[in-house]
Short mmCIF file of C-alpha atoms and ligand atoms in Angstrom, two decimals:
data_model
loop_
_atom_site.label_atom_id
_atom_site.label_comp_id
_atom_site.label_asym_id
_atom_site.label_seq_id
_atom_site.Cartn_x
_atom_site.Cartn_y
_atom_site.Cartn_z
CA MET A 12 112.64 109.20 137.16
CA SER A 13 115.35 108.24 135.15
CA ASP A 14 117.87 111.38 134.92
CA VAL A 15 120.60 110.05 132.93
CA ASN A 16 120.86 110.79 129.40
CA LYS A 17 122.14 114.15 130.21
CA THR A 18 122.81 114.59 126.30
CA ALA A 19 120.61 113.58 123.86
CA ALA A 20 121.84 113.33 120.34
CA ALA A 21 120.05 115.35 118.09
CA ASP A 22 116.72 114.85 116.43
CA SER A 23 115.08 111.59 115.61
CA PRO A 24 117.18 109.87 113.35
CA VAL A 25 114.57 107.08 113.01
CA ALA A 26 114.99 103.80 111.14
CA GLY A 27 113.68 104.75 107.88
CA GLY A 28 112.33 108.21 108.79
CA ILE A 29 113.93 111.41 108.37
CA GLY A 30 116.57 113.50 110.04
CA THR A 31 117.68 117.33 109.64
CA LYS A 32 120.95 118.41 108.16
CA GLU A 33 122.06 118.45 112.18
CA GLN A 34 120.70 115.52 112.46
CA ASP A 35 123.38 114.22 110.00
CA GLN A 36 126.24 116.49 111.31
CA ALA A 37 125.30 114.72 114.69
CA ALA A 38 125.43 111.46 112.94
CA ALA A 39 128.84 111.58 111.90
CA GLY A 40 130.11 112.17 115.42
CA SER A 41 127.41 110.79 117.57
CA GLN A 42 128.90 107.44 118.56
CA VAL A 43 128.67 107.14 122.07
CA SER A 44 131.64 104.89 122.76
CA GLY A 45 133.64 106.29 119.77
CA ASN A 46 134.98 102.62 118.41
CA SER A 47 131.34 101.45 117.40
CA SER A 48 131.93 98.58 114.14
CA LEU A 49 128.39 100.19 112.79
CA LEU A 50 128.23 101.95 109.73
CA PRO A 51 126.92 105.64 111.37
CA THR A 52 124.19 105.75 109.55
CA TYR A 53 122.01 107.05 112.62
CA ALA A 54 122.51 109.78 114.92
CA ARG A 55 121.82 107.44 117.73
CA TYR A 56 120.87 108.96 121.35
CA PRO A 57 123.12 107.78 124.34
CA ILE A 58 120.79 105.48 126.13
CA ALA A 59 121.44 101.69 125.38
CA LEU A 60 117.32 100.00 125.61
CA VAL A 61 117.35 96.45 126.90
CA LYS A 62 114.32 95.30 128.17
CA GLY A 63 110.36 96.04 127.66
CA GLU A 64 107.16 95.05 128.72
CA GLY A 65 104.17 96.74 127.66
CA SER A 66 104.44 100.20 127.48
CA TRP A 67 107.95 100.45 129.16
CA LEU A 68 111.02 99.97 128.58
CA TRP A 69 114.78 99.69 130.23
CA ASP A 70 117.81 100.99 129.65
CA ASP A 71 120.99 99.25 130.67
CA LYS A 72 121.66 101.32 133.52
CA GLY A 73 118.34 100.27 135.01
CA ASN A 74 116.27 103.50 133.86
CA LYS A 75 112.63 103.17 133.02
CA TYR A 76 110.70 105.40 130.28
CA LEU A 77 107.42 105.55 128.89
CA ASP A 78 107.58 104.20 125.54
CA PHE A 79 105.31 106.77 123.44
CA MET A 80 106.94 106.07 120.08
CA CYS A 81 106.89 101.94 120.10
CA GLY A 82 110.26 101.97 117.80
CA LEU A 83 108.74 103.36 115.47
CA ALA A 84 104.82 102.42 115.51
CA VAL A 85 105.93 99.34 115.43
CA THR A 86 105.32 97.78 118.63
CA ASN A 87 101.29 98.45 118.60
CA LEU A 88 100.68 95.62 120.91
CA GLY A 89 103.03 96.82 123.29
CA HIS A 90 106.48 95.37 124.08
CA ALA A 91 106.72 91.58 124.49
CA PRO A 92 103.07 90.99 124.04
CA GLN A 93 102.41 87.54 125.51
CA ARG A 94 99.93 86.25 122.75
CA ILE A 95 102.35 87.08 120.05
CA LYS A 96 105.56 85.23 122.02
CA GLU A 97 103.69 82.44 123.00
CA ALA A 98 102.84 82.06 118.91
CA ILE A 99 106.54 82.57 117.72
CA VAL A 100 107.60 80.23 120.25
CA LYS A 101 105.24 77.68 119.63
CA GLN A 102 106.88 78.00 115.54
CA LEU A 103 109.94 78.58 116.56
CA ASP A 104 109.60 74.40 117.98
CA GLN A 105 108.19 73.60 114.60
CA LEU A 106 109.65 75.06 111.70
CA TRP A 107 111.61 78.75 111.09
CA HIS A 108 112.48 79.00 107.23
CA VAL A 109 111.71 77.19 103.81
CA SER A 110 111.83 78.34 100.86
CA ASN A 111 108.57 79.81 98.72
CA LEU A 112 109.08 76.94 96.24
CA PHE A 113 106.95 75.24 98.63
CA HIS A 114 103.63 75.90 99.95
CA ILE A 115 103.62 77.46 103.33
CA PRO A 116 100.53 77.09 105.31
CA ASN A 117 100.93 79.70 107.91
CA GLN A 118 101.55 82.36 104.66
CA GLU A 119 97.96 80.91 103.06
CA ASP A 120 96.26 81.84 106.65
CA ALA A 121 97.88 84.95 107.17
CA ALA A 122 97.27 86.19 103.89
CA LYS A 123 93.58 84.91 104.14
CA LEU A 124 93.33 87.02 107.46
CA LEU A 125 93.82 89.79 105.54
CA THR A 126 92.34 89.43 103.03
CA ASP A 127 88.97 88.92 104.72
CA ASN A 128 89.81 92.00 106.93
CA SER A 129 90.43 94.16 104.11
CA SER A 130 89.18 95.51 100.17
CA ALA A 131 92.50 93.28 98.89
CA ASP A 132 92.20 90.25 97.23
CA ALA A 133 95.79 88.74 97.41
CA VAL A 134 99.09 89.66 99.44
CA PHE A 135 102.55 89.65 98.63
CA PHE A 136 105.02 89.27 101.71
CA CYS A 137 107.78 90.79 102.22
CA ASN A 138 110.50 91.71 104.83
CA SER A 139 110.21 95.88 105.38
CA GLY A 140 108.14 99.07 104.53
CA ALA A 141 110.56 99.81 101.60
CA GLU A 142 110.14 96.32 99.97
CA ALA A 143 106.63 96.76 100.29
CA ASN A 144 106.51 99.63 98.61
CA GLU A 145 109.06 98.40 95.88
CA ALA A 146 106.17 95.86 95.47
CA ALA A 147 103.65 98.36 94.81
CA ILE A 148 105.93 100.01 92.25
CA LYS A 149 106.36 97.23 90.25
CA LEU A 150 102.78 95.98 90.48
CA ALA A 151 101.34 99.19 89.08
CA ARG A 152 103.86 99.34 86.44
CA ARG A 153 103.87 95.61 85.46
CA TYR A 154 99.89 96.21 85.30
CA HIS A 155 99.99 98.62 82.85
CA GLN A 156 103.07 96.90 80.95
CA LYS A 157 101.26 93.43 81.21
CA VAL A 158 97.46 93.46 81.82
CA ALA A 159 95.83 96.59 80.64
CA GLY A 160 98.59 97.03 77.87
CA THR A 161 98.61 100.94 78.47
CA GLY A 162 102.71 101.09 78.78
CA ARG A 163 101.81 103.70 81.29
CA TYR A 164 105.03 103.84 84.15
CA GLU A 165 104.89 107.22 86.29
CA ILE A 166 103.59 107.39 89.59
CA ILE A 167 102.89 110.53 91.33
CA THR A 168 103.38 110.99 94.91
CA PHE A 169 102.97 114.36 97.09
CA ALA A 170 105.76 116.27 98.94
CA GLN A 171 106.67 115.70 102.28
CA SER A 172 105.62 111.66 101.45
CA PHE A 173 108.03 109.31 102.78
CA HIS A 174 108.04 105.71 101.22
CA GLY A 175 110.61 103.99 102.31
CA ARG A 176 114.93 103.92 101.58
CA THR A 177 115.34 101.87 98.64
CA LEU A 178 116.41 103.20 95.38
CA ALA A 179 112.67 103.42 93.99
CA THR A 180 111.00 104.29 96.84
CA LEU A 181 113.38 107.12 98.21
CA THR A 182 112.74 108.22 94.78
CA ALA A 183 109.05 108.28 95.25
CA THR A 184 109.67 109.38 98.73
CA GLY A 185 108.70 113.40 98.39
CA GLN A 186 111.92 114.95 100.21
CA GLU A 187 114.85 115.59 98.47
CA LYS A 188 117.12 114.70 101.55
CA VAL A 189 116.62 111.12 101.22
CA LYS A 190 118.00 111.71 97.75
CA GLU A 191 120.74 113.27 98.05
CA GLY A 192 124.10 111.93 96.53
CA PHE A 193 122.35 108.29 95.62
CA GLY A 194 121.52 109.91 91.85
CA PRO A 195 120.86 108.75 88.82
CA LEU A 196 117.42 107.99 90.43
CA PRO A 197 115.03 105.80 88.23
CA GLU A 198 112.81 107.32 86.04
CA GLY A 199 108.97 107.80 85.92
CA PHE A 200 108.22 109.87 89.37
CA ARG A 201 106.34 112.91 89.68
CA TYR A 202 105.37 115.22 93.06
CA VAL A 203 102.54 117.24 93.70
CA PRO A 204 101.83 119.22 96.64
CA LEU A 205 98.96 117.21 99.29
CA HIS A 206 95.66 118.97 99.02
CA ASP A 207 96.05 120.71 95.75
CA ILE A 208 94.21 119.36 93.22
CA ASP A 209 94.56 121.37 89.98
CA ALA A 210 98.88 120.59 90.16
CA LEU A 211 97.23 116.89 90.71
CA GLU A 212 95.29 116.98 87.46
CA ALA A 213 97.82 118.69 85.99
CA ALA A 214 100.57 116.16 86.86
CA ILE A 215 98.47 113.44 85.26
CA THR A 216 100.07 112.47 81.73
CA ASP A 217 99.42 109.72 79.38
CA GLN A 218 101.97 107.65 81.17
CA THR A 219 100.60 108.02 84.41
CA ALA A 220 99.74 104.78 86.37
CA ALA A 221 99.32 105.32 89.62
CA ILE A 222 99.12 107.98 92.42
CA MET A 223 100.73 106.71 95.76
CA MET A 224 100.08 108.23 99.19
CA GLU A 225 99.56 108.15 103.26
CA THR A 226 96.43 109.01 104.45
CA VAL A 227 98.36 110.59 107.06
CA LEU A 228 101.94 112.31 106.08
CA ALA A 229 103.51 110.77 108.90
CA GLU A 230 107.39 111.43 108.92
CA GLY A 231 106.43 114.63 106.78
CA GLY A 232 104.79 116.40 110.27
CA VAL A 233 101.97 114.18 111.08
CA ILE A 234 99.07 115.84 108.66
CA PRO A 235 95.80 113.56 108.32
CA VAL A 236 94.76 113.88 104.42
CA GLU A 237 91.49 115.83 103.43
CA PRO A 238 88.74 113.50 103.34
CA ALA A 239 87.52 115.18 100.11
CA PHE A 240 90.98 115.30 98.95
CA LEU A 241 91.59 111.65 99.32
CA GLN A 242 87.94 111.07 97.97
CA HIS A 243 88.93 113.21 94.88
CA VAL A 244 91.80 111.50 94.26
CA ALA A 245 90.45 108.22 94.22
CA LYS A 246 87.83 109.27 91.88
CA LEU A 247 90.59 110.66 89.28
CA CYS A 248 91.91 107.50 89.62
CA LYS A 249 88.81 105.60 88.56
CA GLU A 250 87.95 107.83 86.12
CA GLN A 251 91.62 107.76 84.17
CA GLY A 252 92.07 104.10 84.77
CA LEU A 253 95.11 104.78 87.27
CA LEU A 254 95.90 102.69 90.04
CA LEU A 255 95.46 104.05 93.59
CA ILE A 256 98.08 102.65 96.22
CA ILE A 257 97.80 103.47 100.07
CA ASP A 258 100.57 103.28 102.18
CA GLU A 259 99.79 101.95 104.88
CA ILE A 260 102.77 101.18 106.80
CA GLN A 261 102.81 103.56 109.82
CA THR A 262 99.12 104.22 109.55
CA GLY A 263 97.66 100.47 109.17
CA MET A 264 97.09 97.88 111.73
CA GLY A 265 94.63 100.05 113.99
CA ARG A 266 96.79 102.84 114.68
CA THR A 267 94.69 105.49 113.52
CA GLY A 268 91.26 103.38 114.55
CA LYS A 269 90.30 101.60 111.94
CA LEU A 270 92.35 98.50 111.19
CA PHE A 271 93.40 100.07 107.94
CA SER A 272 93.42 103.89 107.61
CA PHE A 273 91.80 104.00 104.54
CA GLU A 274 88.43 102.98 105.93
CA HIS A 275 88.26 106.80 107.06
CA TYR A 276 87.66 107.76 103.87
CA GLY A 277 84.83 105.49 102.00
CA ILE A 278 87.45 104.63 99.38
CA GLU A 279 89.56 101.54 98.42
CA PRO A 280 92.92 101.62 97.18
CA ASP A 281 93.93 98.94 94.31
CA ILE A 282 97.33 98.49 96.09
CA PHE A 283 98.19 99.15 100.03
CA THR A 284 101.26 98.32 101.93
CA LEU A 285 102.08 97.42 105.41
CA ALA A 286 105.08 96.54 107.77
CA LYS A 287 105.55 98.66 111.17
CA GLY A 288 102.77 97.08 112.84
CA LEU A 289 102.25 93.21 111.26
CA GLY A 290 104.15 91.57 113.29
CA SER A 291 104.00 93.50 116.51
CA GLY A 292 107.98 94.13 116.44
CA PHE A 293 109.05 90.67 114.65
CA PRO A 294 110.20 92.12 110.82
CA VAL A 295 107.69 91.86 108.23
CA GLY A 296 106.07 93.44 105.18
CA ALA A 297 102.97 92.86 102.74
CA MET A 298 101.66 94.72 99.55
CA LEU A 299 97.94 93.60 99.08
CA ALA A 300 96.38 93.44 95.78
CA LYS A 301 92.87 93.92 94.43
CA GLY A 302 91.69 90.94 92.01
CA HIS A 303 92.52 92.72 88.90
CA LEU A 304 95.76 93.51 89.63
CA ILE A 305 96.49 89.48 90.52
CA GLU A 306 97.60 87.97 86.81
CA ALA A 307 100.38 90.78 86.46
CA PHE A 308 102.21 89.21 89.20
CA GLY A 309 102.25 85.65 87.70
CA ALA A 310 105.04 83.00 88.99
CA GLY A 311 108.61 84.16 88.39
CA SER A 312 107.53 87.99 88.60
CA HIS A 313 108.17 89.05 91.65
CA GLY A 314 109.99 87.37 95.24
CA SER A 315 111.71 87.41 98.51
CA THR A 316 113.93 84.49 99.50
CA PHE A 317 112.91 85.32 103.42
CA GLY A 318 109.10 86.96 102.74
CA GLY A 319 106.44 85.18 104.58
CA THR A 320 108.42 82.92 106.53
CA PRO A 321 106.95 80.34 108.92
CA LEU A 322 108.22 82.40 111.78
CA ALA A 323 107.00 85.74 110.44
CA MET A 324 103.52 84.77 109.42
CA SER A 325 103.19 82.98 113.35
CA ALA A 326 103.90 86.52 114.47
CA VAL A 327 101.30 88.00 111.80
CA LYS A 328 98.65 85.87 112.41
CA ALA A 329 98.51 86.25 115.78
CA THR A 330 99.06 89.92 115.68
CA ILE A 331 95.49 90.09 113.21
CA ASP A 332 93.95 87.51 116.01
CA THR A 333 94.83 89.85 118.37
CA ILE A 334 93.86 93.15 116.52
CA VAL A 335 90.92 91.96 115.08
CA GLY A 336 89.51 90.06 118.12
CA ASP A 337 90.02 92.23 120.93
CA LYS A 338 88.65 94.94 118.53
CA VAL A 339 91.57 97.11 118.72
CA PRO A 340 91.44 99.41 116.90
CA ALA A 341 88.16 100.60 118.18
CA ARG A 342 90.00 100.98 121.40
CA ALA A 343 92.70 103.13 119.37
CA ALA A 344 90.29 105.86 118.13
CA GLU A 345 88.93 106.11 121.97
CA MET A 346 92.20 106.41 123.56
CA GLY A 347 93.26 108.90 121.07
CA ASP A 348 90.62 111.09 120.87
CA TYR A 349 91.32 110.98 124.72
CA LEU A 350 95.19 111.91 124.20
CA MET A 351 94.52 114.58 121.75
CA ALA A 352 91.66 116.21 124.47
CA GLN A 353 94.31 115.74 127.39
CA LEU A 354 96.96 117.60 124.87
CA ARG A 355 94.18 120.32 124.25
CA GLU A 356 93.83 120.37 127.79
CA LYS A 357 97.18 120.87 129.28
CA LEU A 358 98.67 122.12 125.95
CA ALA A 359 96.68 124.38 124.41
CA GLY A 360 97.27 128.20 124.67
CA HIS A 361 100.78 127.57 125.45
CA PRO A 362 102.69 129.94 123.15
CA LEU A 363 105.14 127.00 121.68
CA VAL A 364 102.20 124.92 120.94
CA LEU A 365 100.86 125.86 117.24
CA ASP A 366 98.59 122.74 116.67
CA ILE A 367 97.66 119.39 118.38
CA ARG A 368 96.82 117.26 115.10
CA GLY A 369 96.56 113.43 113.83
CA LYS A 370 94.24 110.06 113.61
CA GLY A 371 93.87 107.79 116.40
CA LEU A 372 97.06 107.10 118.36
CA MET A 373 98.97 108.88 115.57
CA VAL A 374 99.33 112.67 117.43
CA GLY A 375 101.36 115.00 116.26
CA ILE A 376 102.23 118.65 118.56
CA VAL A 377 103.06 121.21 115.76
CA CYS A 378 105.40 123.63 117.64
CA SER A 379 106.27 127.23 117.12
CA GLY A 380 109.87 126.70 115.68
CA PRO A 381 112.35 123.78 115.64
CA ILE A 382 112.57 122.89 119.07
CA ALA A 383 111.33 119.03 118.74
CA ALA A 384 114.89 117.87 119.20
CA ALA A 385 115.36 119.59 122.74
CA LEU A 386 111.74 118.34 123.89
CA ILE A 387 112.62 114.80 122.66
CA ALA A 388 116.24 115.26 124.95
CA GLU A 389 114.13 116.84 127.79
CA GLY A 390 111.19 113.87 127.58
CA GLN A 391 114.34 111.34 127.60
CA LYS A 392 115.55 112.80 131.00
CA ARG A 393 112.35 112.48 132.53
CA GLY A 394 111.51 109.34 131.51
CA LEU A 395 109.71 109.54 128.69
CA LEU A 396 110.04 108.27 124.93
CA VAL A 397 108.64 110.62 121.85
CA VAL A 398 109.68 111.04 118.26
CA SER A 399 109.74 113.99 116.03
CA ALA A 400 107.97 114.65 112.59
CA GLY A 401 110.18 117.08 111.38
CA PRO A 402 111.99 119.47 113.44
CA ASN A 403 108.85 121.19 114.91
CA VAL A 404 106.82 118.75 115.21
CA VAL A 405 106.70 116.37 118.27
CA ARG A 406 105.33 113.18 117.61
CA LEU A 407 103.18 110.58 120.02
CA LEU A 408 103.29 106.65 118.61
CA PRO A 409 101.79 105.11 121.89
CA ASN A 410 100.74 101.12 121.74
CA LEU A 411 97.18 100.73 120.83
CA LEU A 412 96.76 99.26 124.80
CA VAL A 413 97.93 102.28 126.47
CA THR A 414 95.80 102.81 129.42
CA ARG A 415 94.32 106.26 130.42
CA GLU A 416 97.09 106.06 133.34
CA GLU A 417 99.69 106.04 131.30
CA ILE A 418 98.67 108.77 128.90
CA ASP A 419 97.73 110.74 131.93
CA GLN A 420 101.08 110.28 133.01
CA ALA A 421 102.93 111.31 129.61
CA VAL A 422 100.34 114.59 129.20
CA SER A 423 102.07 115.25 132.72
CA LEU A 424 105.60 115.03 131.67
CA LEU A 425 104.90 116.65 128.50
CA ALA A 426 102.74 119.57 130.11
CA GLY A 427 106.06 119.73 132.64
CA ILE A 428 108.75 120.19 129.84
CA PHE A 429 106.93 122.35 127.56
CA ALA A 430 106.71 124.63 131.01
CA ASP A 431 109.85 124.44 131.57
CA HIS A 432 111.10 125.10 127.63
CA THR A 433 109.09 127.93 128.60
CA ALA A 434 111.12 129.14 131.29
CA THR A 435 114.47 128.73 130.28
CA ALA A 436 113.74 129.91 126.43
C1 LIG B 20 108.71 103.37 107.58
C2 LIG B 20 108.03 103.99 106.50
C3 LIG B 20 108.33 103.64 105.60
C4 LIG B 20 109.37 102.30 105.09
O1 LIG B 20 109.78 101.02 106.05
P1 LIG B 20 110.97 100.46 106.00
O2 LIG B 20 110.42 99.42 106.84
O3 LIG B 20 111.49 101.40 107.15
O4 LIG B 20 111.22 100.43 105.17
C5 LIG B 20 107.36 103.56 104.69
N1 LIG B 20 106.27 104.47 104.51
C6 LIG B 20 106.14 104.89 105.59
C7 LIG B 20 104.92 105.21 105.62
C8 LIG B 20 106.63 104.60 106.89
O5 LIG B 20 106.66 104.66 107.82
#
């Protein structure tokens, strides 16, 4: 396959994601052309992707790549899916944007599709994951201050979590790295280690408004939350009047084998957030809430110029119709099991592989050291695109319609990459 990309940049500096120190340093000096007009916020790989179709991407030199990262967990129905494209093109001919001061039928329809297919009762549309989490944080505070009358404002989140890059969401994020140099940070966030019930109970005060968490720590290393722990968190929230906020931005829209990952746990969050896969690549985010929270967000309390435009909503509607209608989550579960089984068969026992973990089509290969960046670079040379989740974890996020043959191909490439890495290590 491809043999360009002789020198890949440092580890994944993914949009919204978290890099290492080394990535930052690489970012500072990694402009391919050397005269970019862009701020150097990403340590970009020396590849320019220009075309995509299904599971495949092509660069500007004609090299072809099997895409197992989906930029990042976004193009869940593959690149340029026909049905979504047709819906967007049809809407392009009718109306692109109107103000939220007017009724937007497409937005109503998209919200209804989401509430019909989840435990939520109402939806606020925005444009990104961070904005969706920002809205969740605001709703939790406002509910406690304006509806419940408790005045509580603190949000508890977990170590190694990732919730976004705005000031409030980077503060919510349980990783110091994203906060450096951005102080003073907003007040009212506390962090506890995942799976530590005692620490969680100790962190709850009479000011605690909500607990906010992912069901699989995605950027944090593809760490699935133990069912007993999440169920205990949900119980604590009920007992103590705290809101449970689930960040489904990466896990949602079928990625883990259910439409929303909290369905695996038999719990219902008060609030959950979506973005990445929601528009199949069209930028859009959403915050979904249960009925008792609705009155906290009355007219004038929150808003977004671009949130829920007719154009974005055409992508959302077609995406949900496809995912629900074609039973895509069940397919993701099946293909996830297959991917996991193949990886275990071909990589287990390899001296560099400590664990293979994940849920559905969100899979992490846990390595014995900080070698993810080198493995990813080698993947790019061989025509396979994967991403890291911290320095030790290679993360696989194929699209949810990936075929067995494509999985076989990816696993075989990975097996070769691991084998050769050992040989040269
Ligand atoms: C990507 C991500 C975000 C941030 O989304 P953006 O669209 O980049 O703002 C928040 N939470 C999780 C779990 C994510 O994976």
